[in-house]
Amino acid sequence: MPQQKDIVKIAIQMPGAYPQLIQLDQKKPLTAVIKEVCDKWNLPGPDNYALQYADGIQMYITESNRLDIKNGSILRLTKAPGRCAEDLYKGIQSSDSGVRCDSLKLLASVSTDITFAQEFISRDGHSLLVKIVEDAQEAPLIMTHTLTAFMELMDHGIVSWENLSSVFIKKIANFGNAKVLDTSIQQVSLAILESMVLSSSSLFNEVKQEITLERLLSHLQVTNQQLQTKAMALLMAMLLAGGEADRQELFEFLEKRNLRQYIHKNIIHSSSSVGDEMAHYLYVLQTVRLNHLEARMRTPLDSYNQEQREMLHGLRQAAFETESESGLSNERRRSLCAKEFKKLGFSNNSNPGQDLSRCPPGLLALDTMAYFASRYPDAYSRFVLENSSREDKHECPFARSSIQLTLILCEILRIGEAPSETGSDYHPIFFAQDRLLEELFCICIQLLNKTWKEMRATQEDFDKVMQVVREQITRTLSSKPTSLELFKNKVNALNYSEILKLRQTERLHQEETLAPPVLELKERLKPELLELIRQQRLNRLCHGTLFRKISSRRRQDKLWYCRLSPNHKVLHYGDVEEDMEMPSIEALQEKIPVADIKNVVMGKDCPHMKENKGKQTKEVLDLAFSITYDVEEYSLNFIASSRTDFCLWTDGLSVLLGKEMSSESMRSELEILLSMEIKLRLLDLENVPIPDTAPPIPKPPSNFNFCYDFSQAEQ
């Protein structure tokens, strides 16, 4: 007799028949289960049938995935994948175009299932799709279904991309290059080209020869956001897949064609909002482009390099009107140089190259100083001369400040960091400016001098000033300025006194040094406010959240949704389409009883992080968490889209498990609520009577003649 844990209670549907409610024995062969179901409905040939989920992603049930079936699942008796593959294989070869269209449309839908895909590919069905594309004689709608089905089949990794013919690749590239073509065909074609580029270096080179970059750039000017996104995805794939020489060549082409201006005008400015996919690609483009500065950032100054020495002495000569050095003795020349380098703010004035030996910022600091001196000579001279002539110990050292500021900008812009798979934090200002780092430096070095004076700083306050300047820059960039001028205005408006006000406001929410009676009140209020936060977390889990599956090759169309049932007893989840806002619980085919959840693990302890140990960035690790359930053999793995979602979900799951909430978001919210509640409790209400009950609502007036009649005024 089967044990209780091997039994799953499910419903099985079939069109035109009453559903069967059965107790599925997980140890019984699936063929035997299907035979019993067919016998009850008097259906001959059980080998021609299979089971699949009736809701959500309608995946076939196999021996390998049958353990995923949960109590209450609704399955459907349908054609076996082999029979379905055979029927569609014949259908797409029909002489009737309507039959071909319907067959290809269905094929595009069912090809997402790997069981079906294996059956169809085993019949060499994918080669049939390749031939349809190579012949290019079908109507646009049929061609769209063909390409979509091909993409879904290839996405399973059963067939190698390198088996494709040059004729096929040229046809796909021609679809992408076409000026007048159905946009649906172009979108799928660009997605296919992206997968080719990412699959191998040989295909990258072949696509690079066939695709017209000029036409690809023109796709960024259209109003169709999906086409824009696919075009950007292919461009980013080509940047990431090629070698350093390929990348540099492509960047030079894109710079000549003003790609960033294209993006700034046609995507950032023309759209009310940039989608998640496009935001990711903009972030990747920004990261890869800024990383070309990494070599300079990690290279120290070489005192024997003539060009670098000339740049260094050029800073000195641009700042001071020096007498001719040709007639001076070596000792006199060295003394004069040391004196002027000291005025410039170098710590090691006898050998200023030592100041630039720290990496980062390395030679990048010399580059930014030289750019400022040549691009804005008046501002440069004013900065240096103003501070070098002061004798009140309040001089701001230009060189030391510049080196540290360059380092701060490198950290804020994340120069040298590889692009994350989930990153989307791009700066719109990057696409409006050719030399972002240098121009930001020129604005921020003058801001630093201004802040230094506002703080009445001395050399001992150097680190404090740099902390304030870092805060000014990060706060301003977080507001996403779209132009350099806007950044300049905002960052200069955020002066030292404003920073102090912001800090004071934030400190009020985190104040911990309170008087004993207030501390006692605080402790009394905590349980009530914690309960409020717990309820908010559970409500958020009931509302649910959209999560993104991480794939090394394709990011699009890999979404799933998870939400808690209103009675807080079951977690429902399942794959969804991108345009679905909040699916109903019934639409989510998978579920986990809360009672079965054993633990919640986070970061590097998650199973999906252990599988890719060493490959995940810190950003991904900080957003990863997993639920272990049953006897900790199974896990449901999450990667939150933001730190906020991560905190909400980990807190909510802790509440469900009867554990304490521990996120930084909870602590911050608790402090805010405590601060507000304490302020309300400590209001001076002497001689102010506070009723025990709410005052009654007065009766409505006998007439409303006191209301002003606007219609009379208009007449």
XYZ file of C-alpha atoms in Angstrom:
715
model
C 0.000 0.000 0.000
C 1.502 3.390 -0.964
C 2.582 5.693 1.849
C 0.650 8.926 2.370
C 3.584 11.114 1.287
C 3.614 9.397 -2.143
C -0.039 10.308 -2.816
C -1.002 13.585 -4.528
C -4.648 14.592 -4.904
C -5.247 16.119 -8.326
C -7.947 16.796 -10.921
C -7.659 15.752 -14.567
C -9.640 17.489 -17.308
C -10.469 16.677 -20.905
C -12.656 18.726 -23.266
C -16.182 17.327 -23.415
C -15.833 15.095 -20.357
C -16.375 15.398 -16.623
C -13.123 15.955 -14.684
C -11.622 13.012 -12.825
C -10.511 13.489 -9.217
C -7.766 10.996 -8.525
C -5.135 10.208 -5.937
C -1.919 10.073 -7.918
C 0.543 7.490 -6.647
C 3.939 9.009 -7.413
C 5.563 5.573 -7.395
C 3.271 4.198 -10.087
C 4.645 4.510 -13.668
C 3.178 7.454 -15.536
C 2.111 5.202 -18.413
C -0.021 3.180 -15.985
C -1.611 6.362 -14.602
C -2.484 7.572 -18.119
C -3.913 4.161 -19.026
C -6.229 4.243 -15.983
C -7.411 7.744 -16.902
C -8.055 6.714 -20.520
C -9.926 3.589 -19.404
C -12.317 5.668 -17.278
C -13.134 7.790 -20.330
C -13.161 4.740 -22.649
C -10.352 6.177 -24.773
C -8.371 3.701 -26.905
C -4.615 3.982 -27.460
C -3.314 5.440 -24.163
C 0.131 5.739 -25.793
C -1.258 8.631 -27.833
C -2.000 10.679 -24.715
C -0.037 12.574 -22.107
C -0.704 14.797 -19.110
C 0.114 18.476 -18.897
C -0.701 21.342 -16.574
C -4.044 22.946 -17.383
C -3.145 26.395 -16.040
C -0.269 28.788 -16.542
C 2.677 27.355 -18.482
C 1.117 24.196 -19.902
C 4.126 21.922 -19.469
C 4.039 18.196 -20.167
C 4.270 15.869 -17.161
C 7.189 13.443 -17.408
C 8.852 10.976 -15.085
C 11.579 13.542 -14.437
C 9.267 16.384 -13.368
C 6.255 14.534 -11.923
C 7.476 15.129 -8.355
C 6.748 18.828 -8.879
C 3.006 18.071 -8.954
C 1.390 19.465 -5.810
C -1.864 18.680 -4.044
C -4.753 20.435 -5.777
C -3.008 20.657 -9.166
C -5.252 20.600 -12.241
C -3.906 18.538 -15.143
C -5.254 17.959 -18.624
C -5.236 14.860 -20.787
C -3.885 15.883 -24.170
C -2.026 14.600 -27.200
C 1.280 12.907 -26.428
C 4.248 15.154 -27.349
C 5.351 12.679 -30.053
C 1.917 12.639 -31.653
C 1.621 16.436 -31.400
C 5.080 16.836 -32.976
C 4.131 14.497 -35.825
C 0.867 16.355 -36.514
C 2.567 19.765 -36.530
C 5.413 18.453 -38.667
C 2.831 17.474 -41.295
C 0.773 20.639 -40.790
C 3.599 23.056 -41.581
C 4.177 21.208 -44.884
C 0.529 21.511 -45.917
C -0.296 23.092 -49.263
C -3.033 25.101 -47.513
C -1.519 28.374 -46.214
C -4.186 28.609 -43.496
C -3.213 25.185 -42.140
C 0.479 26.119 -42.291
C -0.169 29.371 -40.421
C -2.225 27.687 -37.679
C 0.324 24.867 -37.318
C 3.264 27.276 -37.026
C 1.382 29.453 -34.538
C 0.699 26.411 -32.350
C 4.286 25.246 -32.821
C 5.600 28.599 -31.543
C 3.459 28.140 -28.439
C 4.230 24.494 -27.575
C 7.948 24.723 -28.413
C 8.574 26.333 -25.035
C 8.147 22.827 -23.559
C 11.423 20.872 -23.698
C 9.648 17.492 -23.908
C 7.827 18.558 -27.054
C 10.961 20.282 -28.399
C 12.940 17.036 -28.138
C 10.250 15.140 -30.055
C 9.994 17.793 -32.784
C 13.761 18.129 -33.201
C 14.160 14.337 -33.302
C 12.016 14.456 -36.470
C 14.383 17.091 -37.886
C 11.557 19.619 -37.594
C 13.931 22.504 -36.912
C 15.545 21.926 -40.334
C 12.118 22.342 -41.885
C 11.840 25.770 -40.222
C 15.302 26.686 -41.485
C 14.231 25.814 -45.041
C 11.101 27.992 -44.749
C 13.320 30.908 -43.734
C 15.874 30.250 -46.471
C 13.149 30.073 -49.158
C 11.593 33.319 -47.781
C 8.378 32.842 -49.759
C 5.850 32.883 -46.916
C 3.549 35.713 -45.835
C 4.777 37.966 -42.982
C 2.499 36.388 -40.364
C 3.638 32.854 -41.222
C 7.275 33.980 -41.218
C 6.834 35.554 -37.772
C 5.429 32.287 -36.367
C 8.269 30.352 -38.053
C 11.000 32.516 -36.540
C 9.342 32.520 -33.111
C 9.051 28.711 -33.108
C 12.674 28.391 -34.257
C 13.873 30.698 -31.467
C 11.946 28.766 -28.815
C 13.314 25.422 -30.049
C 16.908 26.686 -30.146
C 16.606 28.193 -26.693
C 16.544 24.687 -25.160
C 20.163 24.100 -26.228
C 19.370 20.764 -27.905
C 20.761 21.884 -31.279
C 23.975 23.868 -31.616
C 23.734 27.323 -33.158
C 26.935 26.565 -35.078
C 25.078 24.029 -37.247
C 23.245 26.834 -39.046
C 24.036 27.522 -42.692
C 25.458 30.771 -44.028
C 22.338 31.136 -46.193
C 20.116 31.073 -43.099
C 22.296 33.587 -41.251
C 22.237 35.922 -44.249
C 18.436 35.688 -44.463
C 18.049 36.539 -40.756
C 20.506 39.426 -41.117
C 18.570 40.662 -44.167
C 15.382 40.699 -42.088
C 17.194 42.832 -39.504
C 18.663 45.101 -42.188
C 15.421 45.638 -44.127
C 14.098 49.203 -44.213
C 10.472 48.218 -44.810
C 9.393 44.985 -43.112
C 6.919 43.711 -40.557
C 8.269 44.810 -37.162
C 7.375 41.450 -35.584
C 9.725 39.687 -38.026
C 12.478 42.189 -37.300
C 12.104 41.810 -33.528
C 12.452 38.017 -33.616
C 15.268 38.226 -36.191
C 17.257 40.581 -33.965
C 16.721 38.241 -30.991
C 17.995 35.285 -33.073
C 21.064 37.279 -34.124
C 21.709 38.168 -30.480
C 21.719 34.482 -29.503
C 24.038 33.668 -32.414
C 26.495 36.365 -31.361
C 26.572 35.158 -27.759
C 26.911 31.457 -28.689
C 30.343 31.439 -30.367
C 33.112 33.676 -31.702
C 32.772 32.254 -35.238
C 29.071 33.168 -35.384
C 29.892 36.581 -33.910
C 32.271 37.222 -36.810
C 29.741 35.986 -39.369
C 26.930 38.150 -37.960
C 29.309 41.099 -37.772
C 29.954 40.727 -41.521
C 26.274 40.453 -42.416
C 24.483 42.929 -40.156
C 24.392 46.552 -41.233
C 25.238 48.626 -38.177
C 23.825 51.764 -39.769
C 20.454 50.039 -40.069
C 20.726 48.705 -36.541
C 21.233 52.243 -35.262
C 18.219 53.430 -37.210
C 16.066 50.959 -35.232
C 16.829 53.065 -32.157
C 15.048 56.012 -33.764
C 11.692 54.267 -34.157
C 8.786 54.693 -31.753
C 8.375 50.929 -31.275
C 10.018 50.337 -27.888
C 10.252 46.560 -28.386
C 12.168 47.011 -31.624
C 14.416 49.565 -29.925
C 15.110 47.097 -27.116
C 15.939 44.208 -29.475
C 18.284 46.430 -31.493
C 20.022 47.598 -28.314
C 20.259 43.987 -27.083
C 22.083 42.961 -30.282
C 24.451 45.922 -30.050
C 25.304 45.051 -26.432
C 25.780 41.378 -27.346
C 28.262 42.375 -30.056
C 30.146 44.592 -27.605
C 30.365 41.854 -24.980
C 31.062 38.886 -27.279
C 33.923 40.331 -29.292
C 37.566 40.603 -28.313
C 39.186 43.841 -27.201
C 40.052 44.810 -30.793
C 36.485 44.085 -31.971
C 35.076 46.057 -29.058
C 37.305 49.055 -29.761
C 36.452 48.966 -33.477
C 32.734 48.822 -32.732
C 32.994 51.631 -30.194
C 34.819 53.832 -32.696
C 32.054 53.229 -35.219
C 29.346 53.970 -32.657
C 31.127 57.121 -31.521
C 31.377 58.353 -35.109
C 27.647 57.742 -35.537
C 26.889 59.520 -32.250
C 25.212 56.489 -30.674
C 24.916 58.142 -27.285
C 23.217 61.170 -28.793
C 20.857 58.764 -30.609
C 19.958 57.163 -27.303
C 19.678 60.449 -25.435
C 17.335 61.915 -28.044
C 15.284 58.889 -29.146
C 15.090 56.732 -26.016
C 15.745 58.710 -22.848
C 14.112 62.009 -23.858
C 11.363 60.710 -26.127
C 10.080 58.058 -23.674
C 8.194 58.831 -20.491
C 9.843 55.792 -18.932
C 12.554 53.360 -19.954
C 11.625 49.675 -19.607
C 13.609 47.276 -17.428
C 15.217 45.534 -20.403
C 16.292 48.782 -22.033
C 17.528 50.139 -18.681
C 19.738 47.051 -18.356
C 21.217 47.523 -21.834
C 21.853 51.225 -21.209
C 23.598 50.255 -17.961
C 25.731 47.677 -19.829
C 26.680 50.191 -22.541
C 27.624 52.762 -19.911
C 29.660 50.245 -17.895
C 31.538 48.792 -20.868
C 32.295 52.237 -22.284
C 33.552 53.680 -19.003
C 35.703 50.599 -18.441
C 38.006 51.702 -21.252
C 39.432 54.053 -18.585
C 40.369 51.114 -16.366
C 43.868 50.681 -17.855
C 44.819 54.284 -17.019
C 43.209 53.949 -13.593
C 45.387 50.936 -12.740
C 48.656 52.301 -14.172
C 50.947 54.346 -11.879
C 52.949 57.285 -13.187
C 56.299 56.292 -14.681
C 58.884 58.937 -13.824
C 60.986 57.853 -16.816
C 58.131 58.291 -19.300
C 58.781 61.526 -21.173
C 55.122 62.100 -22.135
C 53.880 61.645 -18.567
C 56.605 63.928 -17.191
C 55.657 66.611 -19.698
C 51.979 66.347 -18.648
C 52.995 66.716 -15.009
C 55.200 69.745 -15.637
C 52.514 71.162 -17.935
C 50.251 71.507 -14.861
C 52.889 73.583 -13.136
C 53.628 75.752 -16.159
C 49.912 76.385 -16.820
C 49.412 77.627 -13.259
C 52.441 79.847 -12.738
C 54.146 82.440 -14.915
C 57.631 81.035 -14.559
C 60.783 82.695 -15.756
C 62.771 80.907 -18.454
C 64.344 77.796 -16.948
C 66.949 77.326 -19.652
C 69.515 79.553 -17.945
C 69.012 78.090 -14.458
C 71.302 75.621 -12.792
C 69.961 72.136 -12.107
C 69.775 72.837 -8.387
C 67.925 76.119 -8.902
C 65.527 74.493 -11.383
C 64.780 71.650 -8.949
C 64.206 74.133 -6.139
C 61.829 76.199 -8.285
C 59.888 73.112 -9.448
C 59.576 71.777 -5.877
C 58.250 75.130 -4.681
C 55.635 75.309 -7.447
C 54.576 71.665 -7.056
C 54.041 72.387 -3.374
C 51.795 75.322 -4.290
C 49.914 72.977 -6.633
C 49.099 70.810 -3.623
C 51.333 67.764 -4.166
C 52.318 66.032 -0.932
C 55.729 64.970 -2.275
C 56.768 68.216 -3.913
C 60.326 67.061 -4.706
C 58.986 63.994 -6.545
C 55.289 64.623 -7.361
C 55.133 61.409 -9.375
C 54.995 59.545 -6.044
C 51.558 61.082 -5.395
C 50.331 59.414 -8.597
C 51.754 55.976 -7.798
C 48.581 54.863 -5.964
C 46.285 52.743 -8.114
C 43.483 53.494 -8.473
C 43.318 56.297 -9.618
C 46.823 56.108 -11.140
C 47.313 58.015 -14.386
C 43.606 58.802 -14.573
C 44.140 61.502 -11.931
C 46.837 63.083 -14.109
C 44.492 62.918 -17.115
C 41.643 64.676 -15.277
C 43.928 67.429 -13.926
C 45.441 68.005 -17.388
C 41.959 68.097 -18.961
C 40.788 70.700 -16.437
C 43.891 72.832 -16.988
C 43.542 72.799 -20.795
C 39.719 72.874 -21.080
C 39.069 75.515 -18.406
C 42.387 77.393 -18.003
C 40.855 80.394 -16.207
C 39.074 78.247 -13.625
C 42.229 76.163 -13.171
C 44.476 79.179 -12.611
C 41.939 80.771 -10.269
C 41.736 77.597 -8.145
C 45.504 77.169 -7.860
C 46.468 80.814 -7.344
C 43.651 81.470 -4.850
C 44.801 78.636 -2.613
C 48.553 78.880 -3.119
C 48.569 82.501 -1.929
C 46.658 81.861 1.315
C 48.599 81.873 4.561
C 45.802 81.137 7.034
C 46.084 77.320 6.881
C 42.785 77.161 4.987
C 44.273 76.502 1.545
C 42.725 73.676 -0.466
C 45.459 71.468 -2.044
C 44.598 71.130 -5.735
C 46.648 68.013 -6.568
C 45.776 66.033 -3.435
C 42.097 66.954 -3.824
C 42.132 66.054 -7.522
C 43.645 62.631 -6.928
C 41.070 61.782 -4.242
C 38.192 63.247 -6.275
C 39.168 61.141 -9.303
C 39.116 58.052 -7.073
C 35.656 58.997 -5.739
C 34.296 59.466 -9.273
C 35.748 56.092 -10.335
C 33.961 54.434 -7.406
C 30.652 56.220 -8.031
C 30.737 55.422 -11.772
C 31.988 51.875 -10.993
C 34.852 52.067 -13.455
C 36.609 48.715 -13.619
C 33.589 46.671 -12.521
C 32.178 44.083 -14.933
C 28.532 44.688 -15.896
C 26.067 42.761 -13.748
C 23.411 40.499 -15.280
C 20.712 42.337 -13.354
C 22.149 45.872 -13.261
C 19.976 48.728 -14.490
C 21.411 51.767 -12.680
C 22.492 53.902 -15.613
C 23.137 57.661 -15.625
C 21.192 59.575 -18.316
C 23.928 62.201 -18.225
C 26.372 59.640 -19.697
C 24.449 59.678 -22.977
C 24.518 63.469 -23.182
C 28.273 63.868 -22.734
C 31.263 62.552 -24.681
C 33.828 62.734 -21.849
C 31.710 62.194 -18.783
C 34.434 61.521 -16.213
C 36.529 64.515 -17.233
C 33.579 66.920 -17.389
C 32.226 65.713 -14.041
C 35.695 66.224 -12.597
C 35.843 69.814 -13.868
C 32.522 70.624 -12.184
C 33.249 68.717 -8.987
C 36.770 70.062 -8.407
C 35.308 73.576 -8.377
C 32.512 72.322 -6.138
C 35.171 70.881 -3.811
C 36.905 74.262 -3.566
C 33.554 75.931 -2.819
C 32.673 73.337 -0.154
C 36.149 73.644 1.372
C 35.568 77.356 1.894
C 32.037 76.817 3.225
C 33.416 74.371 5.809
C 36.329 76.681 6.705
C 38.433 73.551 6.346
C 42.126 73.025 7.049
C 44.392 70.158 5.972
C 43.204 68.176 9.019
C 39.641 68.332 7.673
C 40.570 66.872 4.274
C 38.752 63.545 4.750
C 35.634 65.284 6.110
C 35.476 67.564 3.079
C 35.862 64.607 0.707
C 33.008 62.785 2.476
C 30.752 65.807 1.997
C 31.738 66.134 -1.678
C 31.053 62.422 -2.246
C 27.619 62.903 -0.685
C 26.921 65.963 -2.845
C 27.801 64.026 -6.007
C 25.901 60.815 -5.158
C 22.771 62.671 -4.043
C 22.774 64.729 -7.235
C 23.396 61.773 -9.560
C 20.628 59.810 -7.830
C 18.163 62.434 -9.103
C 19.092 61.297 -12.664
C 20.032 64.653 -14.254
C 19.804 64.427 -18.040
C 22.428 67.049 -18.878
C 25.729 68.357 -17.573
C 24.225 71.805 -17.002
C 21.434 70.336 -14.898
C 23.947 68.357 -12.852
C 26.050 71.479 -12.325
C 23.086 73.533 -11.110
C 21.825 70.826 -8.766
C 25.166 69.911 -7.236
C 26.081 73.548 -6.583
C 22.676 74.171 -4.983
C 23.398 71.285 -2.618
C 25.850 73.305 -0.514
C 27.360 72.372 2.835
C 24.516 73.886 4.849
C 21.970 71.866 2.808
C 23.959 68.693 3.433
C 23.917 69.458 7.158
C 20.143 69.949 7.068
C 19.665 66.637 5.256
C 21.933 64.857 7.683
C 20.127 66.396 10.637
C 16.757 65.309 9.277
C 18.029 61.768 8.783
C 19.684 61.770 12.180
C 16.397 62.651 13.863
C 14.987 59.368 12.609
C 17.913 57.456 14.011
C 18.329 59.259 17.299
C 19.185 56.795 20.019
C 20.425 58.962 22.870
C 17.065 59.750 24.460
C 16.131 60.574 28.060
C 15.229 57.522 30.272
C 11.445 58.213 30.292
C 11.489 58.540 26.493
C 13.499 55.331 26.176
C 10.917 53.583 28.342
C 8.115 54.949 26.140
C 10.034 53.808 23.094
C 10.264 50.248 24.419
C 6.530 50.232 25.213
C 5.670 51.387 21.693
C 7.927 48.904 19.891
C 5.677 45.785 20.033
C 2.698 47.672 18.588
C 4.736 49.217 15.776
C 6.498 45.937 14.997
C 3.095 44.316 14.606
C 2.142 47.090 12.181
C 5.277 46.368 10.104
C 4.550 42.615 10.222
C 1.058 43.185 8.838
C 2.441 45.422 6.106
C 4.957 42.730 5.101
C 2.261 40.055 4.951
C -0.007 42.355 2.925
C 2.851 42.901 0.474
C 3.371 39.137 0.137
C -0.370 38.731 -0.506
C -0.142 41.339 -3.250
C 2.808 39.460 -4.739
C 5.919 40.408 -6.695
C 7.288 39.811 -10.197
C 10.695 38.115 -10.234
C 13.108 37.657 -13.116
C 14.890 34.426 -13.936
C 18.602 34.871 -14.604
C 19.987 33.311 -17.784
C 23.501 33.624 -19.143
C 22.224 33.976 -22.692
C 18.740 35.453 -22.744
C 17.141 37.719 -20.216
C 13.849 38.494 -21.942
C 10.599 36.578 -21.393
C 11.892 34.845 -18.272
C 9.518 36.099 -15.605
C 7.635 34.490 -12.733
C 5.287 35.739 -10.046
C 4.907 34.752 -6.405
C 2.204 35.726 -3.914
C 0.811 34.606 -0.565
C -2.775 33.402 -0.224
C -5.136 35.714 1.733
C -5.294 33.199 4.600
C -1.460 33.217 4.826
C -1.289 29.429 4.437
C 0.005 28.891 0.885
C 2.598 30.499 -1.392
C 1.443 30.469 -5.028
C 3.918 30.965 -7.872
C 4.361 30.371 -11.577
C 5.718 31.695 -14.869
C 3.984 34.749 -16.354
C 4.176 36.982 -19.400
C 5.906 40.356 -19.146
C 2.790 42.447 -19.744
C 0.807 40.725 -16.942
C 0.513 43.134 -14.010
C -0.819 41.024 -11.125
C -1.945 37.485 -11.956
C -4.703 35.890 -9.916
C -3.907 33.055 -7.562
C -5.712 30.684 -9.923
C -3.315 31.627 -12.735
C -0.296 30.540 -10.691
C -0.057 26.780 -11.100
C 2.576 26.028 -8.442
C 2.164 26.285 -4.678
C 3.983 25.563 -1.425
C 2.108 25.215 1.877
C 3.606 27.580 4.455
C 3.592 24.698 6.937
C 6.107 22.863 4.691
C 8.612 25.744 4.691
C 11.607 24.876 6.846
C 13.945 27.821 6.456
C 14.845 30.990 4.546
C 18.470 31.376 3.454
C 20.097 34.415 1.895
C 23.116 35.422 -0.179
C 25.884 32.904 -0.723
C 24.020 30.269 1.323
C 21.312 29.997 -1.373
C 21.372 26.823 -3.512
C 21.319 28.801 -6.786
C 24.274 30.891 -5.612
C 26.275 27.810 -4.581
C 25.747 26.305 -8.041
C 27.377 29.360 -9.627
C 29.949 29.957 -6.916
C 32.449 32.606 -7.923
C 30.407 33.692 -10.966
C 27.862 35.913 -9.204
C 28.529 39.571 -8.462
C 28.076 41.077 -5.019
C 24.991 42.886 -6.345
C 23.291 39.581 -7.211
C 24.365 37.941 -3.925
C 22.818 40.833 -1.991
C 19.453 40.250 -3.712
C 19.337 36.434 -3.550
C 17.234 34.385 -1.112
C 15.723 30.892 -1.084
C 12.964 28.965 0.664
C 13.767 25.395 1.693
C 10.766 23.152 2.219
C 9.685 19.584 2.967
C 12.830 17.935 4.368
C 15.130 20.656 2.999
C 15.612 18.699 -0.213
C 13.679 21.233 -2.275
C 14.109 24.956 -2.601
C 12.386 27.892 -4.295
C 15.024 30.368 -5.414
C 14.535 34.127 -5.725
C 16.562 37.083 -7.004
C 14.819 40.309 -6.020
C 14.755 43.219 -8.467
C 15.708 45.671 -5.726
C 16.929 45.771 -2.156
C 13.482 46.985 -1.103
C 11.779 43.860 -2.485
C 14.484 41.702 -0.895
C 13.810 43.230 2.539
C 10.016 43.000 2.182
C 10.101 39.332 1.194
C 12.731 38.123 3.677
C 10.903 39.971 6.476
C 7.505 38.594 5.387
C 8.809 35.034 5.186
C 10.394 35.414 8.640
C 6.991 36.496 10.003
C 5.348 33.442 8.421
C 7.924 31.205 10.105
C 7.462 32.907 13.477
C 10.941 34.443 13.393
C 12.132 37.986 14.032
C 12.429 40.413 11.126
C 16.032 41.463 10.580
C 16.296 43.631 7.452
C 17.756 47.127 7.375
C 14.466 48.308 5.860
C 12.553 47.081 8.925
C 14.964 48.832 11.282
C 14.710 52.063 9.320
C 10.902 51.947 9.213
C 10.702 51.105 12.911
C 12.863 54.105 13.770
C 10.736 56.399 11.603
C 7.498 55.148 13.179
C 8.966 55.358 16.687
C 10.189 58.889 16.072
C 6.780 60.015 14.768
C 4.872 58.294 17.575
C 7.153 59.675 20.289
C 6.843 63.199 18.882
C 3.063 62.878 18.910
C 3.089 61.559 22.466
C 5.383 64.364 23.626
C 3.353 67.208 22.102
C 2.599 69.987 24.557
C -1.114 69.380 25.096
C -1.499 71.070 28.463
C -5.051 72.436 28.966
C -6.069 70.933 25.633
C -8.990 68.531 26.239
C -8.769 65.326 24.235
C -12.108 63.489 23.926
C -12.241 59.767 24.534
C -14.434 59.236 21.477
C -14.596 60.841 18.066
C -16.971 63.827 17.861
C -20.328 63.102 16.168
C -20.814 64.004 12.525
C -23.142 67.040 12.349
C -26.441 66.884 10.492
C -26.440 68.223 6.916
C -27.643 71.820 6.524
C -31.269 72.534 5.550
C -30.086 74.093 2.268
C -26.895 74.649 0.299
C -27.451 78.280 -0.665
C -24.096 79.186 0.775
C -22.376 77.302 -2.105
C -21.054 79.474 -4.910
C -22.748 78.795 -8.236
C -20.042 79.011 -10.903
C -22.529 78.510 -13.736
C -24.195 81.847 -12.890
C -20.862 83.614 -13.041
C -20.106 82.122 -16.454
C -23.416 83.398 -17.831
